[in-house]
Coordinates of C-alpha atoms in Angstrom, one line a residue:
Chain A
X5 CA -14.0 -9.9 15.0
X6 CA -14.2 -7.4 18.0
X7 CA -17.1 -6.7 20.3
X8 CA -17.8 -4.2 22.9
X9 CA -18.2 -7.1 26.2
X10 CA -21.2 -6.7 28.3
X11 CA -20.9 -9.6 31.1
X12 CA -23.9 -8.8 33.0
X13 CA -24.1 -7.9 36.3
X14 CA -25.1 -12.2 36.9
X15 CA -21.9 -13.6 35.2
X16 CA -19.8 -11.1 37.5
X17 CA -21.6 -12.3 40.4
X18 CA -23.6 -15.8 41.2
X19 CA -22.2 -17.5 37.8
X20 CA -18.4 -16.7 37.3
X21 CA -17.9 -19.8 35.5
X22 CA -20.2 -18.4 33.1
X23 CA -17.8 -14.9 33.1
X24 CA -14.6 -17.2 32.7
X25 CA -15.8 -19.7 29.7
X26 CA -17.4 -17.5 27.6
X27 CA -13.8 -15.1 27.7
X28 CA -11.9 -18.4 26.5
X29 CA -14.3 -19.6 24.3
X30 CA -14.1 -16.3 22.8
X31 CA -10.6 -16.2 22.8
X32 CA -10.7 -19.7 20.7
X33 CA -12.6 -18.0 18.0
X34 CA -10.4 -14.6 18.0
X35 CA -13.1 -13.0 19.4
X36 CA -11.9 -10.0 21.3
X37 CA -13.7 -8.6 23.6
X38 CA -13.5 -4.9 25.0
X39 CA -15.5 -5.3 28.5
X40 CA -17.7 -2.2 29.0
X41 CA -16.4 -2.2 32.7
X42 CA -18.6 1.1 33.1
X43 CA -21.6 0.2 31.2
X44 CA -25.1 -0.2 34.0
X45 CA -26.8 -2.8 34.6
X46 CA -30.2 -3.8 32.0
X47 CA -33.0 -3.7 34.7
X48 CA -33.5 -7.1 33.9
X49 CA -37.2 -6.0 33.2
X50 CA -37.9 -5.8 37.3
X51 CA -36.3 -2.0 37.2
X52 CA -39.1 -1.3 34.4
X53 CA -41.9 -3.1 35.4
X54 CA -41.2 0.3 38.4
X55 CA -40.2 2.5 35.3
X56 CA -39.5 2.0 32.5
X57 CA -38.2 5.1 31.2
X58 CA -35.8 5.2 33.5
X59 CA -34.6 2.1 32.4
X60 CA -34.6 3.3 28.9
X61 CA -32.4 5.6 30.1
X62 CA -29.7 3.6 31.6
X63 CA -29.6 1.0 28.6
X64 CA -29.1 4.3 25.6
X65 CA -26.2 5.1 28.1
X66 CA -24.7 1.1 27.4
X67 CA -25.6 2.4 23.9
X68 CA -23.8 5.7 23.0
X69 CA -20.4 4.1 24.9
X70 CA -20.5 1.8 22.8
X71 CA -21.0 3.6 19.6
X72 CA -18.4 5.9 21.5
X73 CA -16.2 2.8 21.3
X74 CA -17.2 2.0 17.6
X75 CA -17.9 -1.8 18.5
X76 CA -21.1 -3.4 18.2
X77 CA -22.5 -5.2 21.8
X78 CA -21.5 -9.0 23.1
X79 CA -24.0 -10.3 25.3
X80 CA -23.7 -13.6 27.3
X81 CA -27.0 -13.9 29.1
X82 CA -30.8 -14.4 27.3
X83 CA -32.2 -11.3 30.0
X84 CA -29.6 -8.8 29.0
X85 CA -30.2 -9.4 25.4
X86 CA -33.5 -9.4 25.5
X87 CA -34.0 -6.5 27.7
X88 CA -31.5 -4.6 25.4
X89 CA -33.4 -5.9 21.9
X90 CA -36.7 -4.1 23.8
X91 CA -35.2 -1.0 24.7
X92 CA -33.7 -0.6 21.5
X93 CA -36.7 -1.4 19.7
X94 CA -38.8 1.7 21.6
X95 CA -35.7 3.7 20.9
X96 CA -35.6 3.3 17.4
X97 CA -39.3 3.4 16.4
X98 CA -40.5 6.9 18.0
X99 CA -37.4 9.4 17.3
X100 CA -39.4 11.9 19.6
X101 CA -39.0 9.5 22.5
X102 CA -35.2 8.9 21.1
X103 CA -35.1 12.5 21.9
X104 CA -36.4 12.9 25.5
X105 CA -34.0 10.2 26.5
X106 CA -31.1 12.2 24.8
X107 CA -32.5 15.1 26.8
X108 CA -31.4 13.3 30.1
X109 CA -28.2 11.9 28.8
X110 CA -27.2 15.6 27.8
X111 CA -25.3 16.3 31.2
X112 CA -23.6 12.9 30.9
X113 CA -21.8 14.4 27.8
X114 CA -23.4 11.1 26.0
X115 CA -26.4 10.7 23.0
X116 CA -27.5 7.8 21.3
X117 CA -27.6 7.8 18.0
X118 CA -29.6 5.1 17.0
X119 CA -26.7 2.6 15.4
X120 CA -26.1 0.5 17.6
X121 CA -25.7 -3.6 17.2
X122 CA -26.6 -5.8 20.0
X123 CA -25.4 -9.5 20.1
X124 CA -25.5 -12.5 22.0
X125 CA -22.8 -14.9 21.8
X126 CA -24.8 -17.8 20.7
X127 CA -26.4 -15.4 18.0
X128 CA -22.3 -14.9 17.3
X129 CA -21.4 -18.1 17.2
X130 CA -24.6 -19.3 15.0
X131 CA -24.7 -16.4 12.2
X132 CA -21.6 -14.4 11.7
X133 CA -19.5 -17.6 13.5
X134 CA -21.7 -20.0 11.8
X135 CA -22.3 -24.3 12.9
X136 CA -20.1 -25.1 10.0
X137 CA -17.0 -22.9 11.0
X138 CA -18.7 -24.1 14.8
X139 CA -17.7 -27.9 14.0
X140 CA -14.3 -27.4 12.1
X141 CA -12.8 -26.3 15.1
X142 CA -14.5 -29.2 17.2
X143 CA -11.3 -31.6 18.7
X144 CA -13.6 -33.4 21.5
X145 CA -16.7 -33.8 19.6
X146 CA -19.4 -34.1 22.1
X147 CA -20.5 -37.2 20.8
X148 CA -23.1 -39.5 22.1
X149 CA -24.2 -36.8 25.2
X150 CA -28.0 -35.9 24.9
X151 CA -28.6 -32.1 25.3
X152 CA -32.0 -30.8 25.5
X153 CA -31.9 -27.1 24.9
X154 CA -33.4 -23.8 27.1
X155 CA -33.6 -21.2 25.7
X156 CA -34.9 -17.8 27.9
X157 CA -38.0 -16.0 27.3
X158 CA -35.9 -12.9 26.4
X159 CA -33.8 -14.6 23.9
X160 CA -37.4 -15.7 22.1
X161 CA -40.1 -13.3 22.8
X162 CA -41.7 -11.0 21.7
X163 CA -40.1 -12.1 18.4
X164 CA -40.6 -8.5 16.6
X165 CA -37.5 -7.1 19.1
X166 CA -35.2 -10.0 17.9
X167 CA -34.8 -9.4 14.8
X168 CA -35.7 -13.0 14.0
X169 CA -37.7 -11.8 10.4
X170 CA -34.6 -10.5 9.3
X171 CA -32.9 -13.3 11.0
X172 CA -35.1 -16.6 11.2
X173 CA -31.9 -18.8 12.2
X174 CA -31.8 -17.3 15.5
X175 CA -34.4 -19.6 16.1
X176 CA -33.0 -22.9 16.1
X177 CA -29.6 -21.0 16.7
X178 CA -29.2 -23.1 20.3
X179 CA -30.0 -26.7 18.5
X180 CA -27.5 -25.9 15.4
X181 CA -24.6 -25.2 18.2
X182 CA -25.3 -28.3 20.4
X183 CA -25.4 -30.1 16.6
X184 CA -21.8 -28.6 15.9
X185 CA -20.7 -29.6 19.2
X186 CA -21.1 -33.3 18.2
X187 CA -24.2 -33.8 20.8
X188 CA -27.8 -35.0 19.9
X189 CA -30.0 -32.6 20.5
X190 CA -33.1 -33.6 22.7
X191 CA -35.9 -32.0 21.8
X192 CA -38.8 -30.8 24.4
X193 CA -41.4 -28.6 24.6
X194 CA -40.1 -26.9 27.2
X195 CA -36.9 -25.4 25.6
X196 CA -38.9 -21.8 24.8
X197 CA -40.6 -21.8 28.4
X198 CA -40.1 -20.0 31.4
X199 CA -38.4 -21.5 34.1
X200 CA -39.8 -19.0 36.4
X201 CA -36.9 -17.6 37.8
X202 CA -38.7 -14.0 38.3
X203 CA -41.3 -14.8 40.5
X204 CA -38.5 -17.1 43.2
X205 CA -38.7 -14.4 46.0
X206 CA -42.5 -13.8 44.8
X207 CA -43.9 -17.2 44.7
X208 CA -41.1 -19.3 45.2
X209 CA -43.9 -22.8 44.9
X210 CA -45.2 -21.6 41.4
X211 CA -41.3 -20.9 40.4
X212 CA -40.2 -24.5 41.7
X213 CA -42.7 -26.4 39.5
X214 CA -41.4 -24.5 36.5
X215 CA -38.0 -25.8 37.4
X216 CA -39.2 -29.5 38.1
X217 CA -41.5 -29.4 35.4
X218 CA -39.0 -28.5 33.2
X219 CA -35.5 -30.6 34.2
X220 CA -38.2 -33.3 34.7
X221 CA -39.3 -33.3 31.2
X222 CA -35.8 -33.1 29.2
X223 CA -34.8 -36.2 31.6
X224 CA -37.8 -38.6 30.9
X225 CA -37.5 -37.8 27.3
X226 CA -34.0 -38.8 28.2
X227 CA -31.1 -35.7 28.2
X228 CA -27.9 -36.3 29.5
X229 CA -28.0 -32.5 30.7
X230 CA -29.5 -29.3 29.5
X231 CA -27.9 -25.7 28.0
X232 CA -28.8 -22.9 28.7
X233 CA -27.3 -19.3 27.2
X234 CA -28.9 -17.2 30.2
X235 CA -27.6 -16.9 33.4
X236 CA -30.7 -16.5 35.2
X237 CA -31.9 -19.7 33.7
X238 CA -28.9 -20.8 35.2
X239 CA -29.5 -20.0 38.6
X240 CA -33.0 -21.2 39.2
X241 CA -32.9 -24.5 36.8
X242 CA -29.4 -25.7 38.8
X243 CA -28.9 -23.4 42.3
X244 CA -32.7 -24.0 43.0
X245 CA -33.0 -27.2 41.4
X246 CA -32.2 -29.8 44.9
X247 CA -35.2 -27.3 46.3
X248 CA -37.7 -28.0 43.2
X249 CA -36.4 -32.0 43.4
X250 CA -37.9 -31.6 47.1
X251 CA -41.6 -30.1 46.4
X252 CA -42.0 -32.0 44.2
X253 CA -40.7 -35.4 45.9
X254 CA -38.5 -36.8 42.9
X255 CA -34.5 -37.0 41.9
X256 CA -33.8 -34.9 38.9
X257 CA -30.0 -34.9 39.1
X258 CA -30.0 -33.3 35.5
X259 CA -26.8 -31.0 35.2
X260 CA -27.4 -27.7 33.6
X261 CA -24.6 -26.6 31.3
X262 CA -23.6 -22.9 30.8
X263 CA -24.0 -22.5 26.7
X264 CA -19.7 -21.8 26.6
X265 CA -19.2 -24.3 29.4
X266 CA -20.9 -26.8 26.3
X267 CA -19.0 -25.3 24.1
X268 CA -15.5 -25.0 25.7
X269 CA -15.8 -29.1 25.9
X270 CA -16.2 -29.4 22.9
X271 CA -13.2 -27.1 22.1
X272 CA -11.1 -29.1 24.3
X273 CA -10.7 -26.4 26.8
X274 CA -9.8 -27.3 30.6
X275 CA -12.0 -28.7 32.2
X276 CA -11.2 -25.8 35.2
X277 CA -11.0 -23.2 33.3
X278 CA -14.9 -23.8 32.2
X279 CA -15.2 -23.8 36.1
X280 CA -17.5 -27.6 35.3
X281 CA -17.1 -28.0 39.0
X282 CA -18.5 -24.9 40.2
X283 CA -21.9 -26.2 39.3
X284 CA -24.3 -26.8 42.0
X285 CA -25.8 -29.6 39.8
X286 CA -22.1 -32.4 39.9
X287 CA -21.3 -32.4 35.8
X288 CA -19.2 -35.6 36.5
X289 CA -21.2 -37.7 34.5
X290 CA -21.1 -35.1 31.3
X291 CA -16.8 -34.8 31.5
X292 CA -16.9 -39.0 32.0
X293 CA -19.6 -38.9 29.0
X294 CA -17.1 -37.1 27.0
X295 CA -14.0 -38.5 28.3
X296 CA -12.7 -35.5 30.5
X297 CA -9.8 -35.9 32.5
X298 CA -11.1 -34.8 35.5
X299 CA -7.9 -33.3 38.3
Chain B
X10 CA -51.0 -27.8 -2.4
X11 CA -51.3 -31.1 -0.9
X12 CA -51.2 -31.0 3.3
X13 CA -51.7 -33.0 6.3
X14 CA -53.4 -31.8 8.8
X15 CA -52.5 -33.5 12.7
X16 CA -56.0 -32.9 14.6
X17 CA -56.2 -33.6 18.6
X18 CA -59.5 -34.9 18.6
X19 CA -60.9 -35.3 21.9
X20 CA -64.3 -37.1 22.2
X21 CA -65.9 -36.7 26.0
X22 CA -68.3 -39.7 25.9
X23 CA -66.4 -42.5 24.0
X24 CA -66.2 -45.7 26.2
X25 CA -62.2 -45.7 26.9
X26 CA -59.5 -43.9 27.4
X27 CA -57.8 -44.1 24.1
X28 CA -61.2 -43.8 22.1
X29 CA -61.4 -40.3 24.2
X30 CA -58.2 -38.3 23.3
X31 CA -56.4 -39.6 19.8
X32 CA -54.4 -37.6 17.1
X33 CA -56.5 -37.5 13.6
X34 CA -54.7 -36.9 10.6
X35 CA -56.3 -35.5 8.0
X36 CA -55.2 -34.5 3.7
X37 CA -56.6 -31.5 2.4
X38 CA -56.1 -29.3 -0.5
X39 CA -55.3 -26.5 0.1
X40 CA -54.2 -23.2 -1.2
X41 CA -50.4 -21.7 0.6
X42 CA -52.4 -18.6 1.0
X43 CA -55.4 -20.1 2.4
X44 CA -56.1 -19.9 6.2
X45 CA -55.7 -23.1 8.6
X46 CA -59.2 -22.4 9.0
X47 CA -60.1 -23.2 5.8
X48 CA -58.9 -26.1 5.7
X49 CA -60.8 -26.8 8.9
X50 CA -64.0 -26.3 7.7
X51 CA -63.1 -27.9 4.8
X52 CA -63.1 -31.3 6.3
X53 CA -66.2 -30.6 8.6
X54 CA -67.6 -30.1 4.8
X55 CA -66.8 -32.8 3.4
X56 CA -64.3 -35.1 4.9
X57 CA -65.4 -35.6 9.1
X58 CA -68.4 -34.1 10.3
X59 CA -67.7 -35.1 13.7
X60 CA -65.3 -32.9 14.0
X61 CA -65.8 -29.8 16.0
X62 CA -64.3 -26.5 16.1
X63 CA -65.8 -23.4 17.0
X64 CA -65.5 -20.4 14.3
X65 CA -67.6 -17.4 13.2
X66 CA -66.1 -13.9 11.3
X67 CA -63.4 -15.7 9.8
X68 CA -61.6 -11.9 9.7
X69 CA -60.2 -12.2 13.8
X70 CA -62.6 -9.6 15.0
X71 CA -64.7 -11.9 16.6
X72 CA -62.1 -14.0 18.5
X73 CA -64.2 -17.6 18.0
X74 CA -61.5 -19.8 16.7
X75 CA -58.4 -19.5 18.9
X76 CA -56.5 -23.3 18.9
X77 CA -53.3 -23.8 19.6
X78 CA -51.4 -24.4 15.9
X79 CA -47.5 -26.3 16.5
X80 CA -47.4 -25.6 19.8
X81 CA -48.3 -21.8 19.5
X82 CA -51.5 -20.4 20.7
X83 CA -53.6 -18.2 17.7
X84 CA -56.5 -17.6 15.8
X85 CA -56.9 -20.0 13.1
X86 CA -58.6 -17.0 10.7
X87 CA -55.3 -15.2 10.5
X88 CA -52.4 -17.8 10.4
X89 CA -51.7 -19.0 7.1
X90 CA -51.3 -22.3 5.9
X91 CA -47.7 -21.2 4.4
X92 CA -46.1 -20.0 8.1
X93 CA -47.7 -22.9 9.5
X94 CA -46.3 -25.1 7.2
X95 CA -43.7 -28.0 9.3
X96 CA -42.0 -31.0 8.7
X97 CA -43.6 -33.1 5.2
X98 CA -46.1 -30.0 5.3
X99 CA -48.0 -31.2 8.2
X100 CA -49.7 -28.8 10.6
X101 CA -50.1 -29.4 14.2
X102 CA -53.9 -28.3 15.3
X103 CA -55.1 -28.6 18.7
X104 CA -57.4 -27.2 21.0
X105 CA -55.8 -24.0 23.6
X106 CA -54.3 -25.2 26.6
X107 CA -55.1 -24.1 30.5
X108 CA -58.5 -25.0 29.8
X109 CA -60.8 -28.0 29.2
X110 CA -61.5 -29.1 26.7
X111 CA -64.8 -29.5 26.0
X112 CA -65.3 -31.5 22.4
X113 CA -62.1 -31.7 19.6
X114 CA -61.0 -28.1 19.4
X115 CA -63.2 -26.9 21.4
X116 CA -62.9 -25.3 24.9
X117 CA -64.9 -24.3 28.0
X118 CA -64.4 -20.8 28.7
X119 CA -66.6 -19.8 31.1
X120 CA -63.3 -19.6 34.0
X121 CA -61.6 -17.2 31.2
X122 CA -64.8 -15.0 31.7
X123 CA -65.2 -15.6 34.9
X124 CA -61.8 -14.3 36.0
X125 CA -62.7 -11.0 33.6
X126 CA -65.9 -10.0 35.7
X127 CA -63.5 -10.4 38.5
X128 CA -61.8 -7.4 37.8
X129 CA -65.2 -5.6 37.7
X130 CA -64.4 -5.0 34.0
X131 CA -67.0 -1.7 34.1
X132 CA -66.9 2.7 35.0
X133 CA -67.3 3.4 38.2
X134 CA -66.7 7.0 38.2
X135 CA -66.4 8.4 41.7
X136 CA -67.5 12.3 42.5
X137 CA -70.7 14.2 41.5
X138 CA -72.4 13.1 37.8
X139 CA -71.2 15.9 35.5
X140 CA -73.8 18.1 33.2
X141 CA -72.4 16.6 30.0
X142 CA -70.3 13.8 30.1
X143 CA -67.7 12.4 31.8
X144 CA -64.7 13.4 29.2
X145 CA -61.4 11.5 28.3
X146 CA -58.5 13.7 26.8
X147 CA -58.0 12.4 23.1
X148 CA -54.6 11.0 24.0
X149 CA -55.9 9.1 27.0
X150 CA -58.2 7.3 24.3
X151 CA -55.5 6.4 22.0
X152 CA -53.4 4.7 25.1
X153 CA -56.1 3.2 25.6
X154 CA -57.4 2.0 22.0
X155 CA -54.2 -0.6 22.6
X156 CA -55.5 -2.5 25.5
X157 CA -59.5 -2.0 24.2
X158 CA -58.5 -4.3 20.9
X159 CA -58.5 -6.8 23.0
X160 CA -61.3 -9.5 21.7
X161 CA -61.4 -12.0 24.6
X162 CA -59.7 -15.4 22.5
X163 CA -57.9 -16.8 25.1
X164 CA -55.5 -16.9 23.2
X165 CA -53.0 -15.6 25.8
X166 CA -54.3 -18.0 28.4
X167 CA -54.1 -20.5 26.3
X168 CA -50.3 -20.4 26.8
X169 CA -50.0 -18.6 30.1
X170 CA -46.6 -19.9 32.1
X171 CA -48.0 -19.2 35.7
X172 CA -51.6 -20.8 34.8
X173 CA -50.0 -23.5 33.8
X174 CA -48.7 -24.0 37.0
X175 CA -51.5 -22.0 39.2
X176 CA -55.2 -22.1 37.7
X177 CA -55.5 -19.5 40.5
X178 CA -54.0 -16.8 38.1
X179 CA -56.0 -14.3 37.3
X180 CA -54.5 -14.2 34.2
X181 CA -53.1 -12.2 31.7
X182 CA -56.5 -11.3 29.4
X183 CA -58.3 -10.2 32.9
X184 CA -55.4 -8.4 33.8
X185 CA -54.8 -6.2 31.0
X186 CA -59.1 -5.9 31.5
X187 CA -58.1 -4.8 34.6
X188 CA -55.4 -2.3 32.8
X189 CA -57.8 -0.8 30.5
X190 CA -60.3 0.7 33.8
X191 CA -56.8 1.7 35.5
X192 CA -55.4 3.3 33.0
X193 CA -58.9 5.7 32.4
X194 CA -59.2 8.8 33.7
X195 CA -62.7 8.9 34.2
X196 CA -62.4 6.0 36.5
X197 CA -62.0 6.2 40.0
X198 CA -61.3 3.3 41.7
X199 CA -57.5 3.1 40.9
X200 CA -56.2 2.6 44.1
X201 CA -59.2 0.0 45.6
X202 CA -58.3 -1.9 42.1
X203 CA -54.5 -1.9 42.7
X204 CA -55.8 -3.2 46.4
X205 CA -57.4 -6.1 44.9
X206 CA -55.1 -6.7 42.4
X207 CA -52.0 -6.8 44.6
X208 CA -53.7 -10.1 46.8
X209 CA -52.6 -13.4 45.4
X210 CA -53.0 -15.0 42.1
X211 CA -52.9 -10.4 40.7
X212 CA -49.9 -8.2 39.3
X213 CA -47.2 -10.2 41.2
X214 CA -47.6 -13.8 40.4
X215 CA -46.7 -13.5 36.4
X216 CA -43.3 -14.1 35.4
X217 CA -42.3 -12.2 32.7
X218 CA -41.9 -14.5 30.1
X219 CA -44.1 -12.8 27.5
X220 CA -45.9 -15.8 25.8
X221 CA -48.7 -13.8 25.9
X222 CA -47.2 -10.8 24.2
X223 CA -46.3 -13.3 21.3
X224 CA -49.2 -15.0 21.0
X225 CA -51.4 -12.1 21.0
X226 CA -53.2 -11.8 17.6
X227 CA -54.8 -8.1 18.5
X228 CA -51.3 -6.3 19.7
X229 CA -52.7 -6.0 23.0
X230 CA -49.6 -6.8 25.0
X231 CA -50.7 -8.4 28.0
X232 CA -47.9 -8.3 29.9
X233 CA -47.0 -5.4 28.9
X234 CA -49.7 -4.0 30.7
X235 CA -49.6 -6.1 33.8
X236 CA -46.2 -4.4 34.3
X237 CA -48.1 -0.5 33.6
X238 CA -50.4 -2.3 37.2
X239 CA -47.1 -2.6 39.0
X240 CA -45.8 0.6 38.4
X241 CA -49.0 1.8 39.4
X242 CA -48.8 0.0 42.4
X243 CA -45.3 1.3 43.1
X244 CA -46.8 4.7 42.8
X245 CA -49.6 4.8 45.3
X246 CA -47.0 3.1 47.4
X247 CA -49.2 0.1 47.7
X248 CA -48.1 -3.0 49.3
X249 CA -48.7 -6.8 47.6
X250 CA -48.9 -9.9 49.2
X251 CA -45.7 -10.7 48.6
X252 CA -42.3 -8.9 48.1
X253 CA -43.1 -8.0 45.1
X254 CA -43.1 -4.3 45.2
X255 CA -40.0 -4.5 47.6
X256 CA -38.4 -6.4 45.4
X257 CA -38.5 -4.0 42.7
X258 CA -37.3 -0.7 45.3
X259 CA -34.4 -3.3 46.4
X260 CA -33.3 -4.4 42.6
X261 CA -33.0 0.1 41.7
X262 CA -31.6 0.5 45.1
X263 CA -29.2 -2.2 44.2
X264 CA -28.6 -0.5 40.7
X265 CA -28.3 3.4 42.0
X266 CA -25.4 2.3 45.0
X267 CA -23.3 0.3 42.7
X268 CA -24.4 0.9 39.0
X269 CA -25.0 -2.8 38.6
X270 CA -27.0 -6.1 40.8
X271 CA -25.2 -6.9 44.0
X272 CA -27.1 -10.0 44.5
X273 CA -26.4 -10.9 48.2
X274 CA -28.2 -7.4 49.1
X275 CA -30.9 -7.8 47.0
X276 CA -32.0 -11.3 48.8
X277 CA -31.8 -9.4 52.0
X278 CA -33.2 -5.7 51.5
X279 CA -36.1 -7.7 49.7
X280 CA -37.0 -10.4 52.1
X281 CA -35.7 -7.6 55.3
X282 CA -33.4 -7.9 57.8
X283 CA -34.6 -9.3 60.2
X284 CA -36.8 -11.6 58.3
X285 CA -35.4 -14.6 59.4
X286 CA -37.9 -17.3 58.6
X287 CA -37.2 -16.1 55.2
X288 CA -33.4 -15.7 54.8
X289 CA -33.2 -19.4 57.1
X290 CA -35.1 -20.7 53.7
X291 CA -32.3 -19.4 52.0
X292 CA -29.7 -20.7 53.5
X293 CA -29.6 -24.0 51.5
X294 CA -29.0 -22.1 48.2
X295 CA -26.6 -19.9 50.0
X296 CA -24.4 -22.4 50.8
X297 CA -24.9 -24.8 47.9
X298 CA -23.3 -21.7 46.3
X299 CA -20.7 -21.0 49.3
X300 CA -19.8 -24.7 48.7
X301 CA -18.8 -24.3 44.8
X302 CA -17.6 -20.9 45.6
X303 CA -19.4 -19.2 43.7
X304 CA -21.6 -17.7 46.6
X305 CA -22.2 -13.6 45.6
X306 CA -20.1 -11.6 48.0
X307 CA -22.3 -8.6 49.6
X308 CA -19.7 -5.9 49.4
X309 CA -19.3 -5.2 45.5
X310 CA -17.1 -2.8 44.5
X311 CA -19.3 0.4 42.2
X312 CA -18.8 0.1 38.3
X313 CA -16.5 3.2 37.2
X314 CA -18.5 6.2 36.5
X315 CA -21.2 5.0 39.3
X316 CA -21.8 8.7 39.9
X317 CA -22.9 9.4 36.2
X318 CA -25.4 6.2 36.6
X319 CA -27.0 7.7 39.3
X320 CA -27.4 11.6 38.0
X321 CA -29.4 9.2 35.2
X322 CA -31.7 7.9 37.6
X323 CA -32.9 11.4 39.3
X324 CA -32.9 13.0 36.3
X325 CA -35.0 10.2 34.6
X326 CA -37.7 10.8 38.3
X327 CA -37.1 14.6 37.6
X328 CA -39.2 14.3 34.2
X329 CA -41.5 12.7 34.9
X330 CA -41.7 15.1 38.2
X331 CA -42.4 18.1 35.6
X332 CA -44.2 16.3 33.0
X333 CA -46.7 14.9 35.5
X334 CA -46.1 11.3 34.1
X335 CA -43.3 8.7 32.6
X336 CA -42.6 9.9 29.2
X337 CA -43.5 6.7 27.1
X338 CA -43.2 5.9 23.5
X339 CA -45.6 5.8 20.5

């Protein structure tokens, strides 16, 4: 299995532990990753709010590059995945719009033909590899660990752009992988809600309110940790958790894991490779619970 | 088919708290292709006349029967039983969120309509009155039809994540309505309107979670309209109450410079280099990241081929200048 690997800006910036753990986990599953070093940012929905056409042109460039590589794209960020999927939907639905976009790409010697497939690592694990196969590879089952899933908006909405009709299993993919790792799923209504990251710089109070609400809700239901396939959710839920806790005047202290960090633990990977010490909210209790040697 | 409807009841006149709000289960014999509304009416007619709900047209036109089914808002007359069935053939029915419950499945929508009124949802043309009528082009009207399909059912408001935190947010329905008039070529108050929507509680408080896009039964795409209002705010060069416009500008600059995002620079350029109070406020977050050895560097290497990204970005702006507007998909 080989993919054009699109790591996204955050895994190369604010969440280096995501990049490292994703690469390590992919290797364990024999997923070959050819990193798209020349691909631009997707625009993360922000560029699109200024100029959607411009965003679509940049993403069509990335799609065309993957077409030239002859590979499907693999993402490790819910936001990148969602922005790609939405651009994909617009470009596929309207050939005349795609022609306008291709007109912009022409001078760069690129053309997006509309054949690229873009998949989040979570979908590859749940669909192409399958939860049963993931379970077979687990050498350190996370028995007794209670994990709350947190998808990230862009990986669940709008369902029409994300192919949920064709692939209904995507809606419960995160739960299936948590179970495959041997952990217990803590279901809670916040799992498909918003972490508040997009308004952190605009309306911090509301954003922190969302962080506190979801982390406290998961904790009240007995979660030992939360796992997310989205580094932007991770930045807010993990990096801003102390600020959110101060706003609501409560102790939260909920470890937030990246999806490949949780998988890596179950696959028996070294906690240093997974960057378990780089999460802002300490992962010590998670490591103790699953019996990982800390060094 | 035997199904169970688990309905959230609320009786404001009950004497004790536990009698006020509770779940009640009803067994109904419902064909798979019937609607959840059919079952609710069957309960009211033949099992429990005290069950209170609102409905009228039964054809997804009037917008009266919006409720939450299995946690998500929608029109009950448009929700098929077979699609809504959960484990053990149970369907969970609750009143809409973010609005006070009057009784059982009926909510008070006065705040909803207050907010719609607050965006001045009527044409305000300027200039001398033409001899005949004011004309909008066919193309413009086709674009407006999408947002004019709103039936004011309140589903988007029910599931809005921002309203859950802050009732002052104008919300998806009112802002989509606002867009309908901003995008109307016959309206002359665009700048005044945008200035108003740039305030706290307006377009910049939306967190882009797409809940409203997902639950809208008429495909109005409220969040998409809020984003189009942000585009307009940017085109007009207006300033918002917070850092929304600056954040989007700084984001584009960052991508243009390096091809990818420079997070540290984005924060500094959003708040401004001399905005000491805001930057100091970010310090604890930055310090914690630095302590964990993951403070994003200010100095980024550009991606290979960044010139191509820059050329594409300026070419996209040129297309807009030539055509007079941004190309849009159908």
